[in-house]
Coordinates of C-alpha atoms in Angstrom, one line a residue:
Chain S
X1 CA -23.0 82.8 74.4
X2 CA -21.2 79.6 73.4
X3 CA -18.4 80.9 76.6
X4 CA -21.2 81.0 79.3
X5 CA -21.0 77.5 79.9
X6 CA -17.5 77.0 80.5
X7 CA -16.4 80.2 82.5
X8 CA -14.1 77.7 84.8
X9 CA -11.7 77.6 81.7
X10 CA -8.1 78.5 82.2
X11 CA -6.7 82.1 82.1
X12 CA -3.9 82.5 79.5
X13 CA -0.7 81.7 80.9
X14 CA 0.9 83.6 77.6
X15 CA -1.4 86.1 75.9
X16 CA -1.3 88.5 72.5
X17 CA 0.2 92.1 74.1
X18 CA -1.1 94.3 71.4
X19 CA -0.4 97.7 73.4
X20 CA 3.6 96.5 73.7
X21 CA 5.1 99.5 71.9
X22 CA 7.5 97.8 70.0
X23 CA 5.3 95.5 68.2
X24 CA 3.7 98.2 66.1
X25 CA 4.6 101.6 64.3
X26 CA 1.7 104.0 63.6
X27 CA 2.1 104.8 59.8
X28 CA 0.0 107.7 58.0
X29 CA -1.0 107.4 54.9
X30 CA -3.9 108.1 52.6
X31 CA -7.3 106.4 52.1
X32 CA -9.7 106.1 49.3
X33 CA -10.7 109.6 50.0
X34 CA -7.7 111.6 50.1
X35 CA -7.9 111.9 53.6
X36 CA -4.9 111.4 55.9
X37 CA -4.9 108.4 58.1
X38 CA -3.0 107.1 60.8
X39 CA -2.8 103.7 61.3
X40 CA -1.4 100.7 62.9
X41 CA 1.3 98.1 61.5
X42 CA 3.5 95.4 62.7
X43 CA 7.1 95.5 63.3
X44 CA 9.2 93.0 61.3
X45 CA 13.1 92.5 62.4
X46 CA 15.7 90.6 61.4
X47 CA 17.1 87.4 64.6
X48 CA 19.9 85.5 63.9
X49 CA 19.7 82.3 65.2
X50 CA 23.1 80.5 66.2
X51 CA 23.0 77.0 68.1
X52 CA 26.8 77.1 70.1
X53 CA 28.9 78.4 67.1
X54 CA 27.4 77.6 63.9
X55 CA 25.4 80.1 62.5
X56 CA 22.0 78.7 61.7
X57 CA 18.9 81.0 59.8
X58 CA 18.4 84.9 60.3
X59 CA 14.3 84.8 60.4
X60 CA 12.0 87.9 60.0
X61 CA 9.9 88.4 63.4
X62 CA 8.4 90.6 65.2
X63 CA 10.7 90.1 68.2
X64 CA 8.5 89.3 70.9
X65 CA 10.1 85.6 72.0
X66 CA 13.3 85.4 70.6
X67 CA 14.4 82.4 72.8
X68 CA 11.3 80.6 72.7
X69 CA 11.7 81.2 69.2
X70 CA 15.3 80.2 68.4
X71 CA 14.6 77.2 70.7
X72 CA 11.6 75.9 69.1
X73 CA 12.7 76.6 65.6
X74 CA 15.7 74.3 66.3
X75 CA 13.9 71.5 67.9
X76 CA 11.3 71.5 65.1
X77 CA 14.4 71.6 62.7
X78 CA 16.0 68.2 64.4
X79 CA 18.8 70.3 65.5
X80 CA 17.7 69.9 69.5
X81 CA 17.5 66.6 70.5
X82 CA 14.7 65.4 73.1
X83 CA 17.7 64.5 75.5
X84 CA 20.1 67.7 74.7
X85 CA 21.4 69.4 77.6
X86 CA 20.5 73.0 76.8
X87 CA 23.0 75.1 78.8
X88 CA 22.4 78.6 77.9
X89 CA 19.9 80.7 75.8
X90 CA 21.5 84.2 75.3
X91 CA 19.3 87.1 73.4
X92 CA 21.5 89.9 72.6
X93 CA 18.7 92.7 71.7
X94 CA 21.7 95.2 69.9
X95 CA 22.9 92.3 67.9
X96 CA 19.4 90.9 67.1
X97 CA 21.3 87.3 67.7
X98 CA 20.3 84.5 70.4
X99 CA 23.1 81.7 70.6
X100 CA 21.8 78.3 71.9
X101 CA 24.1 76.6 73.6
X102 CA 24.4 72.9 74.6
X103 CA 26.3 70.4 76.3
X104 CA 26.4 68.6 73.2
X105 CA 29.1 69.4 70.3
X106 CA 26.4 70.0 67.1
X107 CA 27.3 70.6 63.4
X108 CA 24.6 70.3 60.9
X109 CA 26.5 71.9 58.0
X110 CA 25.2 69.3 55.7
X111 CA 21.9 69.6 56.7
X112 CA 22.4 73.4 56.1
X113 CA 23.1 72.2 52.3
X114 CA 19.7 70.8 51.8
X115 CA 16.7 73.2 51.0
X116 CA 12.9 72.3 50.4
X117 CA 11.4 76.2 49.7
X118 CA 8.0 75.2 51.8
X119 CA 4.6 76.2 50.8
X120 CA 3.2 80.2 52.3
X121 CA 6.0 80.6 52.0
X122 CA 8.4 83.2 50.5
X123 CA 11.9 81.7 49.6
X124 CA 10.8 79.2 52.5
X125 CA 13.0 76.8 53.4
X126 CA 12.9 73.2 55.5
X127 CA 16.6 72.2 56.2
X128 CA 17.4 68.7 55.4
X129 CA 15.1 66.6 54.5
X130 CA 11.5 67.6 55.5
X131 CA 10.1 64.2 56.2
X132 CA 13.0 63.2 58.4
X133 CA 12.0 61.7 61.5
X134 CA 8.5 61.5 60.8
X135 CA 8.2 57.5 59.6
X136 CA 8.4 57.0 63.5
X137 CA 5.8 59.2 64.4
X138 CA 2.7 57.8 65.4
X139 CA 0.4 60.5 67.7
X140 CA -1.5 59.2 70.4
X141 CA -5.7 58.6 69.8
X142 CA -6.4 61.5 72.0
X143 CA -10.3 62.3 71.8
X144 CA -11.4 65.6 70.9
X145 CA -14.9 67.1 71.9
X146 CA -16.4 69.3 69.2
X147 CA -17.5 71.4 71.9
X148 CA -14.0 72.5 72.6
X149 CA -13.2 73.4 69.5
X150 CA -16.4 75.9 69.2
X151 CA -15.2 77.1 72.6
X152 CA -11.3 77.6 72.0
X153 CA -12.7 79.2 68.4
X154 CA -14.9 81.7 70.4
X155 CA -12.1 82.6 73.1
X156 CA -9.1 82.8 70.7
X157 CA -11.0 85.3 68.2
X158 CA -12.4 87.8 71.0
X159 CA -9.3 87.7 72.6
X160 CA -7.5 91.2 72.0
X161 CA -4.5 90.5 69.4
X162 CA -2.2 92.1 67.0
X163 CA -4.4 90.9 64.5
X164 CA -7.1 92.6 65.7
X165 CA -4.7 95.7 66.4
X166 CA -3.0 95.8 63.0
X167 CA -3.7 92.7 60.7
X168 CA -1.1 91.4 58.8
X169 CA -0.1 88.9 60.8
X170 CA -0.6 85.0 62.2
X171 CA -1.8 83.7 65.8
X172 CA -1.3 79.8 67.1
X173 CA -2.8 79.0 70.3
X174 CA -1.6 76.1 72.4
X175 CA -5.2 74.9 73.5
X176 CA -6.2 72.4 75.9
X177 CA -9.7 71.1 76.2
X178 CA -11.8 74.0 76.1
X179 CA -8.6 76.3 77.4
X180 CA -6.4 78.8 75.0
X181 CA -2.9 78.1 77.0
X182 CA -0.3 79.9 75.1
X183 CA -1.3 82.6 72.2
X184 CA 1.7 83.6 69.7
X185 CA 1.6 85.3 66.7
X186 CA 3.8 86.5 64.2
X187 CA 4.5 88.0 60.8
X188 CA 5.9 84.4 59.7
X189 CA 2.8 81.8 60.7
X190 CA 5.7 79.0 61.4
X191 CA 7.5 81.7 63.5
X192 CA 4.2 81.1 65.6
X193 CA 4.5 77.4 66.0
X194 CA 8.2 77.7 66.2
X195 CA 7.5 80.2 69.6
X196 CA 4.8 77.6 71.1
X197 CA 7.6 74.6 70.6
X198 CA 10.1 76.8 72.5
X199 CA 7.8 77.4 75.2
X200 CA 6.5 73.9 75.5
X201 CA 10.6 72.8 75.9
X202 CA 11.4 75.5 78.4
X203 CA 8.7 74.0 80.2
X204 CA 8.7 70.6 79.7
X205 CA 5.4 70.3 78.9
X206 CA 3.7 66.8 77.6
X207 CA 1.9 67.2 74.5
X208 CA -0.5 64.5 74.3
X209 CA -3.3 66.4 75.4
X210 CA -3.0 69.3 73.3
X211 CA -4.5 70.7 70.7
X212 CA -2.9 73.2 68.4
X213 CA -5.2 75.9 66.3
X214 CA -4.0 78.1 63.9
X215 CA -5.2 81.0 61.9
X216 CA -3.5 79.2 58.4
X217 CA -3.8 77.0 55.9
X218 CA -3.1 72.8 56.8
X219 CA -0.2 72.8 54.6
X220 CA 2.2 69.8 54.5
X221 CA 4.7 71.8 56.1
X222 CA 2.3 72.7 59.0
X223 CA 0.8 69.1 59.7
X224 CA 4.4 67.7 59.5
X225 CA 5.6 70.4 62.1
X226 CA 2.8 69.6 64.5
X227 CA 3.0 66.1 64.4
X228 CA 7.4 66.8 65.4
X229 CA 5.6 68.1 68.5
X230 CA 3.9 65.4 69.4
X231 CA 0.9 67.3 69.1
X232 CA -2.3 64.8 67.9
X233 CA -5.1 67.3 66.8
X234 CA -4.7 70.7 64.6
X235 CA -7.8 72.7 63.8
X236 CA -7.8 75.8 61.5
X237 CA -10.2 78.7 60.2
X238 CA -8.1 78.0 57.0
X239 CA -8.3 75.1 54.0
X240 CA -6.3 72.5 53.5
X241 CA -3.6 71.0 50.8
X242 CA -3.9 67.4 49.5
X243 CA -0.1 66.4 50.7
X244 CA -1.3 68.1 54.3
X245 CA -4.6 66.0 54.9
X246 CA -2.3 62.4 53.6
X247 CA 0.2 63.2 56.2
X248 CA -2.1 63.7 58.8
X249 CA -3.6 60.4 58.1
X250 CA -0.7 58.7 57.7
X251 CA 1.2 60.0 61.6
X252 CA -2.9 59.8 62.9
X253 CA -3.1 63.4 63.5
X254 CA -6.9 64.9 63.6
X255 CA -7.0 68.2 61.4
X256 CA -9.9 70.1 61.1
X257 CA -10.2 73.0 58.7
X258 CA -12.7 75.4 57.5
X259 CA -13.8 76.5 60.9
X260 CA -16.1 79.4 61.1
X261 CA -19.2 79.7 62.9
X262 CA -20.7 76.7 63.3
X263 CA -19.4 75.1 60.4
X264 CA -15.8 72.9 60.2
X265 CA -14.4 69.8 58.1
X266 CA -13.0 66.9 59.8
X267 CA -10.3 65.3 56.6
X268 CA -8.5 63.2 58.9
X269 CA -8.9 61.7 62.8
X270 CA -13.3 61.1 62.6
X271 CA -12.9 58.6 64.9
X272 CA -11.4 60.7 67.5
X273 CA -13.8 63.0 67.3
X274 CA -16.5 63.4 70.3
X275 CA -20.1 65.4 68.9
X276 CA -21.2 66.4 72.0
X277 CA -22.6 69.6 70.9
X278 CA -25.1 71.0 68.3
X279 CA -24.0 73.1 65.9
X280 CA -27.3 74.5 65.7
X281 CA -26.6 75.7 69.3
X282 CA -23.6 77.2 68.7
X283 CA -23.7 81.3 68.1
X284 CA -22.5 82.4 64.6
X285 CA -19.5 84.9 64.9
X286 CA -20.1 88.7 65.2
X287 CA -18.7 90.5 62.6
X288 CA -16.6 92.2 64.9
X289 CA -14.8 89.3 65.6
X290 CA -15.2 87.1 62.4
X291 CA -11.5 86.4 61.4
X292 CA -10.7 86.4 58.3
X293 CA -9.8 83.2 56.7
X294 CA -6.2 83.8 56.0
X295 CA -4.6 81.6 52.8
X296 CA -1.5 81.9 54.5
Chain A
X1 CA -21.2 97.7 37.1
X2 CA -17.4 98.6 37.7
X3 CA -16.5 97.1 34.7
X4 CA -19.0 98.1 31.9
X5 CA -17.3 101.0 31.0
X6 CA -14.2 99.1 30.4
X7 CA -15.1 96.7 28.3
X8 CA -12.4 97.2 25.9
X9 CA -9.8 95.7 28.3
X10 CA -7.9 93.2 27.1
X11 CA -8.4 89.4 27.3
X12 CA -6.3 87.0 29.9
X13 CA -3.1 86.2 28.6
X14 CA -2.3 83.4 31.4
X15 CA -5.4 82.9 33.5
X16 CA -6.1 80.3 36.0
X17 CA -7.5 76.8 34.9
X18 CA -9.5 75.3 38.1
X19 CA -10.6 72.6 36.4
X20 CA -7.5 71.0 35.6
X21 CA -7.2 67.6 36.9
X22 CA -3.9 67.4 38.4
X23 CA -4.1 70.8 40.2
X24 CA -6.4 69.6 42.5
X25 CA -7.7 66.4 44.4
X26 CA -11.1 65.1 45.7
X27 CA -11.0 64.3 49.5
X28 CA -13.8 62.7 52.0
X29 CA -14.3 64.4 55.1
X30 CA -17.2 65.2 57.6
X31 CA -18.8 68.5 58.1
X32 CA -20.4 69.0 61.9
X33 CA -23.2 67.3 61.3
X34 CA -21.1 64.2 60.7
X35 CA -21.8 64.3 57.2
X36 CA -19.6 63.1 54.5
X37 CA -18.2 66.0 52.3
X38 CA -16.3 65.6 48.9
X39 CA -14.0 68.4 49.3
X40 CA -11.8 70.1 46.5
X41 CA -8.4 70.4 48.0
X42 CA -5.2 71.9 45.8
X43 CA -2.4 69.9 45.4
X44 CA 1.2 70.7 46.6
X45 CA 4.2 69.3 45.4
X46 CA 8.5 69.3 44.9
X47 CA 10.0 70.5 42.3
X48 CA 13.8 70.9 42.8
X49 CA 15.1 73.4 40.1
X50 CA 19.0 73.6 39.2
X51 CA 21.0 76.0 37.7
X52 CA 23.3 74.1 35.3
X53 CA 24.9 71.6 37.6
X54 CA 24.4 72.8 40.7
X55 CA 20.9 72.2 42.7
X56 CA 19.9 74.9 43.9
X57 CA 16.0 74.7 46.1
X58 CA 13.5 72.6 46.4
X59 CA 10.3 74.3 45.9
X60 CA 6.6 73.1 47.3
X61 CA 4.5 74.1 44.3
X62 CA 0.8 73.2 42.9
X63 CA 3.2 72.6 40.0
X64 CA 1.2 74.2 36.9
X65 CA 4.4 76.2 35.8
X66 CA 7.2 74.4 36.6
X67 CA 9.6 76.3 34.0
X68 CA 8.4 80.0 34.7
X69 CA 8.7 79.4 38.3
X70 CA 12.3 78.1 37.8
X71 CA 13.4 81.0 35.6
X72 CA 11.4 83.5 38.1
X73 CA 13.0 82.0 40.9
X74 CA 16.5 82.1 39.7
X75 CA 15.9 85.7 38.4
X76 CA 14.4 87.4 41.8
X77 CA 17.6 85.5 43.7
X78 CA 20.1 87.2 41.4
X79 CA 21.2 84.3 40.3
X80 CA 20.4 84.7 36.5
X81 CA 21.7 88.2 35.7
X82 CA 19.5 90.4 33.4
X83 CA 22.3 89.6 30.1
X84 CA 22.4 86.1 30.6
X85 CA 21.8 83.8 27.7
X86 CA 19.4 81.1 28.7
X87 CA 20.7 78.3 26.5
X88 CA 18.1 76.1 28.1
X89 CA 15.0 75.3 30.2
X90 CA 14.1 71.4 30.5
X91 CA 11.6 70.2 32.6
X92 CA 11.9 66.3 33.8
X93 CA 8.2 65.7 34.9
X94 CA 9.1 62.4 36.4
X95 CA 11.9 63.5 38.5
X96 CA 10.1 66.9 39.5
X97 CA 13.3 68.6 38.4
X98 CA 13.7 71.9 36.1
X99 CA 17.3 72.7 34.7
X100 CA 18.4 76.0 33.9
X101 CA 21.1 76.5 31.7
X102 CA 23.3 79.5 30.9
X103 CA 26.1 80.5 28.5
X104 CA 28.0 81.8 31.4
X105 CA 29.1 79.5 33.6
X106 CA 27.6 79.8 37.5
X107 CA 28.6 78.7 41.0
X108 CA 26.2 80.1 43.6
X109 CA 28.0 77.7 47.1
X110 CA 28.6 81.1 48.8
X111 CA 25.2 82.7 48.1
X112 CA 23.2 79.5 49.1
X113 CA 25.1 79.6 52.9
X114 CA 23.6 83.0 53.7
X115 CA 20.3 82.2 54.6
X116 CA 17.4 84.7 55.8
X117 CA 14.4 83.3 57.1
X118 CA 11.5 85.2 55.6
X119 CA 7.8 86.4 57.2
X120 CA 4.7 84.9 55.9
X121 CA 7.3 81.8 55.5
X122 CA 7.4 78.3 57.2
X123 CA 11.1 78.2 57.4
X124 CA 11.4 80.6 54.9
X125 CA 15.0 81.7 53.2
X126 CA 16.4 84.4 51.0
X127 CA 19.7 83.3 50.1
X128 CA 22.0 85.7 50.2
X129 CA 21.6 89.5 51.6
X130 CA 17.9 89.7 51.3
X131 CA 18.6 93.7 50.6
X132 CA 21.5 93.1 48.2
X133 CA 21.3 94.6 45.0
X134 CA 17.9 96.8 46.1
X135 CA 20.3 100.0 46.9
X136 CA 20.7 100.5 43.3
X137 CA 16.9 100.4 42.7
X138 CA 14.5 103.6 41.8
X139 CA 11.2 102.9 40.2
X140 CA 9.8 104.7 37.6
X141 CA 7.4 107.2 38.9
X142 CA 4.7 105.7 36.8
X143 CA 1.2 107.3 37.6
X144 CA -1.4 104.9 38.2
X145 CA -5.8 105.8 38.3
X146 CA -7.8 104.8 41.2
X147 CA -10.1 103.7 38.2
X148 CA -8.2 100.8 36.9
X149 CA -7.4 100.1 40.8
X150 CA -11.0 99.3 41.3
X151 CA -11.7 97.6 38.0
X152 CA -8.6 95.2 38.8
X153 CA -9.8 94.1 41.9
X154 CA -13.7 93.7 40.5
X155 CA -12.4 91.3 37.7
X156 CA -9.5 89.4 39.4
X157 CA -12.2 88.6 41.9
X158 CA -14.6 87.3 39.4
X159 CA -12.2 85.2 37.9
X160 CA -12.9 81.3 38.1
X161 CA -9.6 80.7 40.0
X162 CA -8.2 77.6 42.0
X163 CA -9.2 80.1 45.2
X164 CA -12.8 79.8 44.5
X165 CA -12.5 76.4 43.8
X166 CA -10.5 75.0 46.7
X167 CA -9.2 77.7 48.7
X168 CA -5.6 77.7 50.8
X169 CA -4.5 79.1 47.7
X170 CA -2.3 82.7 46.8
X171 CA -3.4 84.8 44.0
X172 CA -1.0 87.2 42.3
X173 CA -1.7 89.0 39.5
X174 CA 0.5 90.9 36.4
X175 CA -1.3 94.3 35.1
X176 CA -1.5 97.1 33.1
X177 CA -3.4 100.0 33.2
X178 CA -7.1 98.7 34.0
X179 CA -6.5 95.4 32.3
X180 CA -5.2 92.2 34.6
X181 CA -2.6 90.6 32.1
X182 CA -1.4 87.1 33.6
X183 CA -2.9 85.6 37.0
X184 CA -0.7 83.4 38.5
X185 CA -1.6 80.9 41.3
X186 CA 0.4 79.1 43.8
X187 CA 0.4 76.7 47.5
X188 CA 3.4 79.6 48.4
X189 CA 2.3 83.2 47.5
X190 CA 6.3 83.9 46.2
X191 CA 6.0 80.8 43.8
X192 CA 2.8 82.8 42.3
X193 CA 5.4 86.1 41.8
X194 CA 8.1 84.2 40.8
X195 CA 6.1 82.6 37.9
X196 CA 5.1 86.0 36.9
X197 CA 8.6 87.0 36.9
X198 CA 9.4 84.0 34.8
X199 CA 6.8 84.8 32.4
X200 CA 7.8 88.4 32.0
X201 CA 11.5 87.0 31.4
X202 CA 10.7 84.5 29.2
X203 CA 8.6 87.0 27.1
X204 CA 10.7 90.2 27.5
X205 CA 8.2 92.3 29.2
X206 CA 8.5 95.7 30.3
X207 CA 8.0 96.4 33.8
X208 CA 7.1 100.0 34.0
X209 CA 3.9 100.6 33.2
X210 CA 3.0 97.6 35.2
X211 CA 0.8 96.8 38.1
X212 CA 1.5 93.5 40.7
X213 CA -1.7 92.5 42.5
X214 CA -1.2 90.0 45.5
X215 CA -3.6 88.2 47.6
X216 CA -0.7 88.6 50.1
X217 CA 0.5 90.7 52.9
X218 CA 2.8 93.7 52.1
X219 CA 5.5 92.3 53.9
X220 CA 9.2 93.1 52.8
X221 CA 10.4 90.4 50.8
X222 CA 7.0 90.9 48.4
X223 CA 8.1 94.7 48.7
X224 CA 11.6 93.8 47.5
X225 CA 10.6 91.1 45.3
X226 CA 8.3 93.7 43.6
X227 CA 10.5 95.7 43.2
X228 CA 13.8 94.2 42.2
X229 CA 11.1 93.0 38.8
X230 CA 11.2 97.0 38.6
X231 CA 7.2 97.3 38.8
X232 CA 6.4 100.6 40.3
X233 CA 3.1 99.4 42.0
X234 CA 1.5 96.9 44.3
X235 CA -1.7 96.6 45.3
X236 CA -3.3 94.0 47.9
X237 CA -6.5 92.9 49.5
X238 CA -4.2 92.6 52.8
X239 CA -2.6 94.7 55.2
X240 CA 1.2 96.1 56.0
X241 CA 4.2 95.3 57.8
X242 CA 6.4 98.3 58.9
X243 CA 9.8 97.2 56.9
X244 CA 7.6 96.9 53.6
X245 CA 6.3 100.5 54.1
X246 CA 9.7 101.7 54.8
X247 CA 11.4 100.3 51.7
X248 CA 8.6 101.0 49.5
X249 CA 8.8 104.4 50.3
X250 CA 12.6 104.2 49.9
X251 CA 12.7 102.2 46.3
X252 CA 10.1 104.8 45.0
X253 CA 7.1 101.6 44.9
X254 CA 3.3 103.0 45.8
X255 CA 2.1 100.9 47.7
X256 CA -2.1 100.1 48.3
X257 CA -3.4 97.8 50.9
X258 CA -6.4 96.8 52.5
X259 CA -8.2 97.3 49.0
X260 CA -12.0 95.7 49.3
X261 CA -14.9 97.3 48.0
X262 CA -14.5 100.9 47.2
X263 CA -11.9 101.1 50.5
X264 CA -8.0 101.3 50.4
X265 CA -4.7 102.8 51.9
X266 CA -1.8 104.1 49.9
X267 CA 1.2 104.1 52.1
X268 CA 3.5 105.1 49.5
X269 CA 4.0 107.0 46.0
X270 CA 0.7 109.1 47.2
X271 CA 1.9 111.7 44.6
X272 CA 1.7 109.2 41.8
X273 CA -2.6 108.3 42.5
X274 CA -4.6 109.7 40.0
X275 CA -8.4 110.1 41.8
X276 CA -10.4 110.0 39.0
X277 CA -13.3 108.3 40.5
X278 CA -15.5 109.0 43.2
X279 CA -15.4 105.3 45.9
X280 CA -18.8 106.0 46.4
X281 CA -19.8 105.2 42.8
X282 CA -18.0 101.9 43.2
X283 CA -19.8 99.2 43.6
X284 CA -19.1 96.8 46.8
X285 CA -18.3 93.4 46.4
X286 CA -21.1 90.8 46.5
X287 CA -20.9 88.2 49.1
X288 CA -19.6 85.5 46.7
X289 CA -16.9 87.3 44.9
X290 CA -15.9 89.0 48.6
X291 CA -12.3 87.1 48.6
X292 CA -11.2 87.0 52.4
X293 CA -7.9 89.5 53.3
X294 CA -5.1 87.0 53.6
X295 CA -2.5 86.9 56.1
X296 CA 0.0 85.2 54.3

């Protein structure tokens, strides 16, 4: 068990909660047999985002974190600055509407104007210019030990989910070292992120040493989002794009993809990366808990 | 075989071409033994498509159909109306634009300002009322066999496809009856419908005795998306969310997920499945051709 070695990892300090009620609906239906079945599915609900007046994006969720979520979605989006004095986060649950206020006067109506529809993505859209900000961005040449990432891969998919609840939906795990930290998921993947980025600003936490895993595809979209966090290694179940693995080398973020059993691709950040294990060793996944390898 | 006794469906009219040069690049990596891979990785680029003068998204794309993703686009936003005449569709390759023209004259400002940030999406948008226009909407109750169902999914997964060639790719796929008509490919899962709906535009295709096919989740925008192209089924490898069961099942749409081997769930238009094979005569999926369930 690749786990046994390393029980003195970290509990959780956010986990999946896939017995909250009002995350899933039970829907019957009708399988291949005619038979009547009941089964489980994931809420998806409209939150409009506003930072102080201006109305910013209504995203589809499934509601768990609405303020880490309208947080982190505007700090990924530029629209919270590093030094902004956030003076209130209000959630109104009849409205479906959390305002983020700060001390700051902000208008980004021009920034509104510009659209990039993203890739996994429906109608996606990055506001303003999606590389904005990112010429300066250089990640630290934090090492990574492969034997973390077999760990975290171990723990995060035998770690009771929505996704193992009802499918249909994405998980990102702030990791670090060996230790899951914070698990989101969502119906939108970037939802996800967005959720961890909130949480990492509500509490102030470095991001050097982390390292971010997600259950979707290394997109450019999601490479450029993690490097905004300051974030120097992503790892994935999921494949890559070409414009995803030439970002990551250019900011000097590791990304791993491909990551099932004991088999992964490094495409960018070799040097950083610490064999300390043999993948030989390492336990191939139970069917039970083999993921899928979402193409989301 | 599932398909041997339907060897009179019809050819591919659009099928994938994974061996085209500019849809995907060659990339070194490691594996876990710290040897150098030469991975096949897909491509993703801009193309920023306009209707007449005004720019209206940029769209990350593998970039294969820049003209039918353009009309498709513009049609499942509402923003080409179904008597429009298209005077004109010109693709600029070096500037990665596509212009739309029209004999009417169109102004879309207020439309792009209402934004709705999608599930399965990055920062996904649907500009303007993401419901607007579906109120109107009841599909044909168009009966579909469990037969052609199965024989779909046996030969859209045998299909040489970018998917088997470099993964963190979606699939969607235009039908009819037993026979799968136009596969479409794409970085975001709603560029791969909106080509279709280009195609189907350009060509003056009915949509009622249609099938859609995704690689995708059922969430609602595919739901509405399917829908507001009038095609009275959708079928998927992937699961549900609870706001795509409940407008299918208002919009009159059957709806079949979590189709692999001879296994599915129909969560809507139940009345409209014809049973006229047995699952257990179906064949399961070999290992190869066993496409993973997407979360996207």
């Amino acid at each position: 068990m690749q786990l046994a070695r390393n029980n003195d990892i970290a509990d959780y300090l956010i986990e999946p909660d896939p017995l909250r009620a009002d995350l899933t609906r039970s829907v019957n239906g009708t399988d291949q047999n005619g038979t009547v079945q009941t089964i489980s599915v994931v809420e998806e609900r409209p939150l409009t985002i506003y930072l102080n007046a201006q109305e910013i994006v209504t995203a589809m969720t499934i509601g768990d974190y609405p303020e880490y979520l309208a947080l982190g979605f505007l700090r990924n989006q530029g629209m919270l600055l590093e030094d902004d004095d956030i003076t209130g986060v209000d959630y109104d649950e009849d409205l479906d509407v959390v305002v983020v206020r700060t001390a700051r006067e902000t208008s980004y109506e021009d920034k509104l104007k510009k659209k990039t529809r993203t890739s996994g993505c429906a109608v996606g859209t990055v506001f303003g210019d999606m590389m904005e900000g990112l010429e300066d961005v250089q990640l630290p040449a934090t090492k990574v030990r492969t034997s973390w990432l077999y760990d975290l891969a171990a723990k995060i998919n035998r770690t009771p989910s929505l996704y193992l609840e009802a499918g249909a939906i994405h998980g990102t795990v702030l990791c670090r070292e060996n230790a899951p930290l914070v698990y989101m998921e969502d119906v939108g993947r970037h939802n996800a992120v967005d959720k961890i980025a909130g949480w990492m600003l509500r509490h102030d936490r470095v991001a050097e040493d982390k390292i971010l895993y997600t259950t979707g595809r290394l997109t450019s979209e999601m490479v450029i989002k993690t490097a905004m966090m300051g974030i120097p290694v992503l790892a994935s179940r999921s494949g890559f794009t070409a414009w995803g693995v030439e970002i990551a080398r250019e900011v000097g973020l590791t990304l791993i993809g491909r990551m099932r059993g004991q088999r992964f691709i490094c495409l960018a950040g070799e040097d950083r990366l610490i064999r300390d294990v043999d993948p030989a060793s390492v336990k191939v996944e139970a069917g039970k808990h083999g993921r899928k390898g979402g193409r989301a």
